[in-house]
Coordinates of C-alpha atoms in Angstrom, one line a residue:
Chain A
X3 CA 7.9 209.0 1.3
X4 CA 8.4 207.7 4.6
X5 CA 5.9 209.5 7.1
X6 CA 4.7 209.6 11.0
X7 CA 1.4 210.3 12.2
X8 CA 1.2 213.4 14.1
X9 CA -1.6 215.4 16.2
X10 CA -1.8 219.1 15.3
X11 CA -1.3 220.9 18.9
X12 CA -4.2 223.6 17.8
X13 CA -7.0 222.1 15.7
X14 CA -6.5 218.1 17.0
X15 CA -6.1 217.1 12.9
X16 CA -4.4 213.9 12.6
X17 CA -1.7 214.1 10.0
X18 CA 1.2 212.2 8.3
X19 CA 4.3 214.5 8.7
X20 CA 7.4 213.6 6.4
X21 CA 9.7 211.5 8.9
X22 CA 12.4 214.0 8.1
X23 CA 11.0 216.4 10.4
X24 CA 10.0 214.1 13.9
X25 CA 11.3 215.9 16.6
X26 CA 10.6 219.4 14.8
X27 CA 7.8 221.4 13.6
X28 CA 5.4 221.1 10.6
X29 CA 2.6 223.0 9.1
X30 CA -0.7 221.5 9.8
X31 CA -2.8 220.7 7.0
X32 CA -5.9 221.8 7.9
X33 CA -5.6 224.8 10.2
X34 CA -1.9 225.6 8.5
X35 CA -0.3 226.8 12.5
X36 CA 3.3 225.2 12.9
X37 CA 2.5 222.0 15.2
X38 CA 5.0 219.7 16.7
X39 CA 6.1 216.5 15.1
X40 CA 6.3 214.0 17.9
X41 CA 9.1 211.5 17.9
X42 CA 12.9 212.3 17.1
X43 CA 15.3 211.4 19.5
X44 CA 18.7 213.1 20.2
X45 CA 21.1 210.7 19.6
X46 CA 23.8 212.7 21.3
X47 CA 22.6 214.1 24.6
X48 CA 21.3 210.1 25.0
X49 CA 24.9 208.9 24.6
X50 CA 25.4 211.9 27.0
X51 CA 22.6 211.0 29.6
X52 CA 23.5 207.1 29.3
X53 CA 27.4 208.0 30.1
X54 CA 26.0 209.9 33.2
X55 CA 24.2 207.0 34.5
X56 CA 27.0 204.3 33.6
X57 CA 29.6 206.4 35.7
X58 CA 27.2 206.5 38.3
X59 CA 26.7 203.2 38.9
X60 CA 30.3 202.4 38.5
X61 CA 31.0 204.9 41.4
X62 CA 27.9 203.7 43.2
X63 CA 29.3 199.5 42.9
X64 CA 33.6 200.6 43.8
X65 CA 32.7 202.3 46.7
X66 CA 30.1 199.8 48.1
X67 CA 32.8 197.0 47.6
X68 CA 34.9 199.2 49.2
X69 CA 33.1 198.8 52.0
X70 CA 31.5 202.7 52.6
X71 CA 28.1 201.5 53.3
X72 CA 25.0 202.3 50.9
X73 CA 24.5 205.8 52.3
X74 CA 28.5 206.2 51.5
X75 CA 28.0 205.2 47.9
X76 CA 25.1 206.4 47.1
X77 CA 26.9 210.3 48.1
X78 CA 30.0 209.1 46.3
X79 CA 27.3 208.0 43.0
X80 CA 25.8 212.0 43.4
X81 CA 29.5 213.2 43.5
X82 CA 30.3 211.3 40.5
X83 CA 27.0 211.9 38.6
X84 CA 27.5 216.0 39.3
X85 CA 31.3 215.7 38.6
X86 CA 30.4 214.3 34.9
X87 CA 27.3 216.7 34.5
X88 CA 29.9 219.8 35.0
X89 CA 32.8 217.8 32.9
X90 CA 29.6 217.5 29.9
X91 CA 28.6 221.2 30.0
X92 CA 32.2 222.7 30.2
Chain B
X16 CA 4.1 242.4 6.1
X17 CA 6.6 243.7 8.3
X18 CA 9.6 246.3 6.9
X19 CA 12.2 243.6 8.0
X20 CA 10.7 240.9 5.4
X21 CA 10.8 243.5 2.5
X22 CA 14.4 245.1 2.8
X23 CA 17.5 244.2 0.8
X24 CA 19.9 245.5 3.0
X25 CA 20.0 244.9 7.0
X26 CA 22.8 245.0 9.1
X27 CA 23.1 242.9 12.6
X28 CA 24.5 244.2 15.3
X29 CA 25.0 242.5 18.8
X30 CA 24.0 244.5 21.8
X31 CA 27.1 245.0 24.2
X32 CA 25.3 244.7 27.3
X33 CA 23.2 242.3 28.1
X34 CA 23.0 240.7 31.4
X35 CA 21.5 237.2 30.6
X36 CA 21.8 235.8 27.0
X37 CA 22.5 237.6 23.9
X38 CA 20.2 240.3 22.0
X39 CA 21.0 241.8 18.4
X40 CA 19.7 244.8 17.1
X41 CA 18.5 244.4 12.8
X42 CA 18.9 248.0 11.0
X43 CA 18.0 248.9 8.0
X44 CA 20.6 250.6 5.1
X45 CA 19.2 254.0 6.4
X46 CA 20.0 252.8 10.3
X47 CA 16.3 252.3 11.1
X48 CA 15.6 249.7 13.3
X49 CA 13.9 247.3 11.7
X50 CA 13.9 244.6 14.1
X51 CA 15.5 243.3 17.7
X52 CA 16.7 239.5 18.1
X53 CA 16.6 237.9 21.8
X54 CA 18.3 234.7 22.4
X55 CA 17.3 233.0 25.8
X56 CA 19.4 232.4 28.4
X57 CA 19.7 229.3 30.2
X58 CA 17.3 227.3 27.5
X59 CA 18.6 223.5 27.2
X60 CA 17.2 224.4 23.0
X61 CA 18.3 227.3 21.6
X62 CA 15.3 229.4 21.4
X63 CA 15.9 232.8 19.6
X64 CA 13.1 235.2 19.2
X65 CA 13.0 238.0 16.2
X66 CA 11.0 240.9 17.4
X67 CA 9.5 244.3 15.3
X68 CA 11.3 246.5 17.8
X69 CA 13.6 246.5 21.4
X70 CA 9.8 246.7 23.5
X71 CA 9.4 243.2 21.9
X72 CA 5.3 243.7 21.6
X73 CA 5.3 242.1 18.5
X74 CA 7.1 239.2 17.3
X75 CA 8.0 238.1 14.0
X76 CA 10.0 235.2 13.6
X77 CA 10.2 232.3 16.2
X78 CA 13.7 230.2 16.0
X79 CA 13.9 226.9 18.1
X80 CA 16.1 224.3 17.8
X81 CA 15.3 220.7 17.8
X82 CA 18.3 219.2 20.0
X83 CA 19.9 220.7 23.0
X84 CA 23.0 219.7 21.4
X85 CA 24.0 222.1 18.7
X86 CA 26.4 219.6 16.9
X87 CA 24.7 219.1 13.7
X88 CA 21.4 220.6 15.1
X89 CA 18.0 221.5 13.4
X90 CA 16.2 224.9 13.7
X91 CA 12.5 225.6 12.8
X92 CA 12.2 228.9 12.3
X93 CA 8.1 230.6 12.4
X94 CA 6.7 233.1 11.2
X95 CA 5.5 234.4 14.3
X96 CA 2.7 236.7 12.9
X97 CA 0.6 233.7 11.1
X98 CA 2.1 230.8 13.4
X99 CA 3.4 229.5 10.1
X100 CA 7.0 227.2 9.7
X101 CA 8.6 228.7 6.8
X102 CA 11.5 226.1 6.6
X103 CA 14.7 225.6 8.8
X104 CA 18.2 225.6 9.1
X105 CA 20.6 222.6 9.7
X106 CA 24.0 223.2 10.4
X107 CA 26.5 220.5 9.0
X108 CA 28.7 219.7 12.5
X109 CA 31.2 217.8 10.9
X110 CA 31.7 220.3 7.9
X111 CA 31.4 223.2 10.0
X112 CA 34.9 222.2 12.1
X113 CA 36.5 223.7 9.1
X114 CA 34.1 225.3 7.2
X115 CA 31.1 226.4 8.7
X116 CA 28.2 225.0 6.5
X117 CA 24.4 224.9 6.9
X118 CA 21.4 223.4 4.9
X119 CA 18.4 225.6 4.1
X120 CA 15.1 223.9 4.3
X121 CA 11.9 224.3 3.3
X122 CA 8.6 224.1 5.3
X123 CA 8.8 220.4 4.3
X124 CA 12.5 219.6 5.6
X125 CA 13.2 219.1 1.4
X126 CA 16.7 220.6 1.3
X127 CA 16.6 224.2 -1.0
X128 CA 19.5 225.8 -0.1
X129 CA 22.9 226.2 1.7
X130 CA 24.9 228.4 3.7
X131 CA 28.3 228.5 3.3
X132 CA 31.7 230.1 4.7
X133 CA 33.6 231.9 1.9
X134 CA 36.8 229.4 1.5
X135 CA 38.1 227.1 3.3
X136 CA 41.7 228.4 3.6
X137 CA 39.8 231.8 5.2
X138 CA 37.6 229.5 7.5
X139 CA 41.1 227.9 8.3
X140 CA 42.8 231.1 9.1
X141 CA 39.8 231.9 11.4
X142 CA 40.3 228.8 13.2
X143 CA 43.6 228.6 13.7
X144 CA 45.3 232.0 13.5
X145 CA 43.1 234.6 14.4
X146 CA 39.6 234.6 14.7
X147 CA 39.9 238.5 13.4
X148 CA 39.2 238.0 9.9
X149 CA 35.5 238.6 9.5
X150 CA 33.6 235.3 8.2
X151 CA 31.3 236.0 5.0
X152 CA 28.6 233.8 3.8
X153 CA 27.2 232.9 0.3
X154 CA 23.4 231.5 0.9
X155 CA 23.1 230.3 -3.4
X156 CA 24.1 232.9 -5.4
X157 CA 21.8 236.3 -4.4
X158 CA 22.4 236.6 -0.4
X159 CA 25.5 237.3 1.2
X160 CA 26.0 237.5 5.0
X161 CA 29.6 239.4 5.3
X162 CA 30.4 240.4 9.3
X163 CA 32.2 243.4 9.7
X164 CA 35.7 243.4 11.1
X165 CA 35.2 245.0 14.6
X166 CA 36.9 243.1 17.4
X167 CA 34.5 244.1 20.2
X168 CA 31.1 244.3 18.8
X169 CA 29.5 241.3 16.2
X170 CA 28.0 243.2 13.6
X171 CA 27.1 241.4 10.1
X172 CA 25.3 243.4 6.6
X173 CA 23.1 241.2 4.8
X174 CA 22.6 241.9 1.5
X175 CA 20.2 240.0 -0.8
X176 CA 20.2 240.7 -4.4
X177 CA 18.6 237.6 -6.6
X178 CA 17.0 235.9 -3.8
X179 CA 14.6 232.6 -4.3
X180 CA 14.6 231.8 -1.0
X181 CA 11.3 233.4 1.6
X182 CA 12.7 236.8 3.0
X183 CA 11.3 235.3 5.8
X184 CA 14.0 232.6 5.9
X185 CA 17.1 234.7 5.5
X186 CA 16.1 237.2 8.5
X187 CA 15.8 233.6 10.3
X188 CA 18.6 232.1 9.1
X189 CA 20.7 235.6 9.6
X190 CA 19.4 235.6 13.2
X191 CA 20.7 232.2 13.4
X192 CA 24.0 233.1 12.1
X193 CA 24.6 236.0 14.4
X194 CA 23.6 234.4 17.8
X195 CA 25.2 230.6 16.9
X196 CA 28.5 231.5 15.0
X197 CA 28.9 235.3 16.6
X198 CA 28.7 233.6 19.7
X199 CA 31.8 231.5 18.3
X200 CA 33.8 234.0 16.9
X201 CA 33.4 236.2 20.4

């Protein structure tokens, strides 16, 4: 069984938790409270987050070399960045 | 233990108005309540919250989910009264775009169950047609969830009749149901 070390939130206990549940919740072995199973990423809001940043900096570089100045691209890089948060949570 | 976690019979029904969110009332076959569902508004995770009554003094099942993307997301659910993960619930995102589909889990993530839409040409109808026709749910072969047709107000009987799953579970899973595919539906 493939398993990660985790700290038990209540009693300090250090425990292997089945992998299968890293980002989730477990019981803890020795004081048997729910605990948090560190680890687990979220492959999807990553992607999401990384997408964010990438159009960002693409808006950020086109309107420098356009020749808007940094304190022009860096509000055309916030426009961008707010434009494809609002496009992500519609 | 609680009268929620012993019944057979409960029906879910979604408050009309609330202001932030979405609550759910649980009644009993004798229209008792038996228990009051909060989901939380503006949480990046889902974070659903069963309580004994509508004063919410006394909690009994904590549902969170692990992403803050629902596509194909995991939710513990707690039994709030001992702090205790009974298992969780993972619904299949793929599956669910024409079927809606969910894994049961036990305490240890090991899959025991699943959740399942009735049939696929119904899920289809839903989908594509009218969203109407009121979506029913087999959980193994002793626990339906069936949702009542009522266009304005999500209301849902659960029924368990031969069930090897933690009572516990189904009012978590039900809770689930409601506030994640009612929400859907609505």
């Amino acid at each position: 069984m493939d398993s990660i070390f985790t700290t038990c939130e209540h009693c300090a206990e250090r425990f292997e938790a089945p992998t299968r549940s890293a980002g989730g919740l477990t019981n803890c072995p020795r004081c048997g409270q729910a605990t948090e199973v560190s680890g687990g990423s979220d492959p999807l809001w990553t992607a999401l987050v990384g997408l964010a940043l990438a159009v960002t900096v693409v808006a950020v570089t086109i309107a420098y070399q356009a020749g808007g100045g940094p304190a022009a691209a860096m509000t055309f890089g916030v426009c961008a960045l707010i434009a494809t948060i609002q496009r992500l949570a519609a | 233990m609680p009268h929620a976690f012993e019944v057979d019979s409960y029906t879910i029904r979604r408050k009309f108005f609330t202001v932030l969110g979405a609550s759910f009332h649980i009644y009993d076959d004798q229209e008792q309540l038996i228990g009051f569902c909060k989901q939380k508004a503006f949480k990046l995770r889902e974070d659903i919250r069963v309580f004994e009554d509508e004063a919410q003094a006394r909690p009994l099942l904590t549902i969170k989910a692990r992403q803050a993307i629902d596509f194909s997301a995991s939710y513990d659910i707690v039994d709030a009264t001992t702090n205790t993960k009974v298992g969780a619930a993972r619904r299949k995102g793929f599956t669910s775009i024409l079927r809606d589909s969910w894994e049961i889990l036990d305490a240890d993530d090991r899959l025991i169950d699943k959740l399942q839409e009735d049939s696929t040409t119904l899920a289809l109808v839903r989908r594509f047609l009218s969203n109407l026709v009121p979506q029913k749910f087999h959980l193994g072969s002793g626990v339906i969830f069936r949702q009542r047709f009522n266009p304005v107000i999500f209301k849902m009987d659960v029924s368990i009749e031969n069930a090897e799953v933690d009572r516990r579970l189904i009012l978590g899973v039900a809770a689930l149901v409601a506030a994640i595919e009612g929400r859907q539906s609505n």
